[in-house]
Amino acid sequence: MTQMKPKLATVWLDGCSGCHMSLLDIDERIIDLVNAVDIVHSPVVDPKTFPDDVLATLVEGAVSSEHDYELAHLIRRRSKLVIALGDCAVTGNVPAMRNPFKIDQLLQRAYVENATANQGVPTVGIPPLRKTARPLHEIIKVDLFIPGCPPPADAIHHILTELLAGRTPDTGTVTRFGL
Ligand code: SF4
């Protein structure tokens, strides 16, 4: 009987995708990784729903919209380990720079004042923003933090390798904020 591989997921909330780029920067080591796990949900694979019984979910980005908020809770219910990947997930970082401003001001600035075409705040297909962008641990319990903007590929690889070997990685030895 074929043994089931552990399920790994990655999620992109309010971030720039740089943390996912750093994950892909592990280069050819990604072949060993995909041989060791099933990547069941990620911007780099297709499934649209978040499955059950995920061993670990890497979360990039702050929690900024109602969609982010609901997805964060779903991830928590369905993942054994939730890992905040990068400074936006860990501290709020860049997305939290909007927090001093009211949502109406932000939308006006982004979609009207700074728009050179199609001026107007979109009303369809855009999840409502929450009042502030928050780090992940303020919304759900987080098991592991990988700081960095983005975290280095070697650090991500080391931490995943340790987890898959059943060890608890010491993230402080391979990461630092703003790296
Ligand atoms: Fe982008 Fe840096 Fe935020 Fe990662 S931590 S999503 S690289 S801004």
PDB file of C-alpha atoms in Angstrom, residues 4-5 21 23 94 106 121 126 150:
ATOM      1  CA  MET A   4       0.298   8.955   2.237  1.00  0.00           C
ATOM      2  CA  LYS A   5       2.654  11.896   2.140  1.00  0.00           C
ATOM      3  CA  MET A  21       9.147  33.879  -4.605  1.00  0.00           C
ATOM      4  CA  LEU A  23      10.086  29.722  -1.322  1.00  0.00           C
ATOM      5  CA  VAL A  94       3.934  46.905   4.752  1.00  0.00           C
ATOM      6  CA  LEU A 106      -7.482  54.606   1.185  1.00  0.00           C
ATOM      7  CA  VAL A 121     -13.699  52.421  -6.437  1.00  0.00           C
ATOM      8  CA  ILE A 126     -13.334  42.723  -4.218  1.00  0.00           C
ATOM      9  CA  PRO A 150      11.269  38.068   2.469  1.00  0.00           C
TER      10      PRO A 150
END
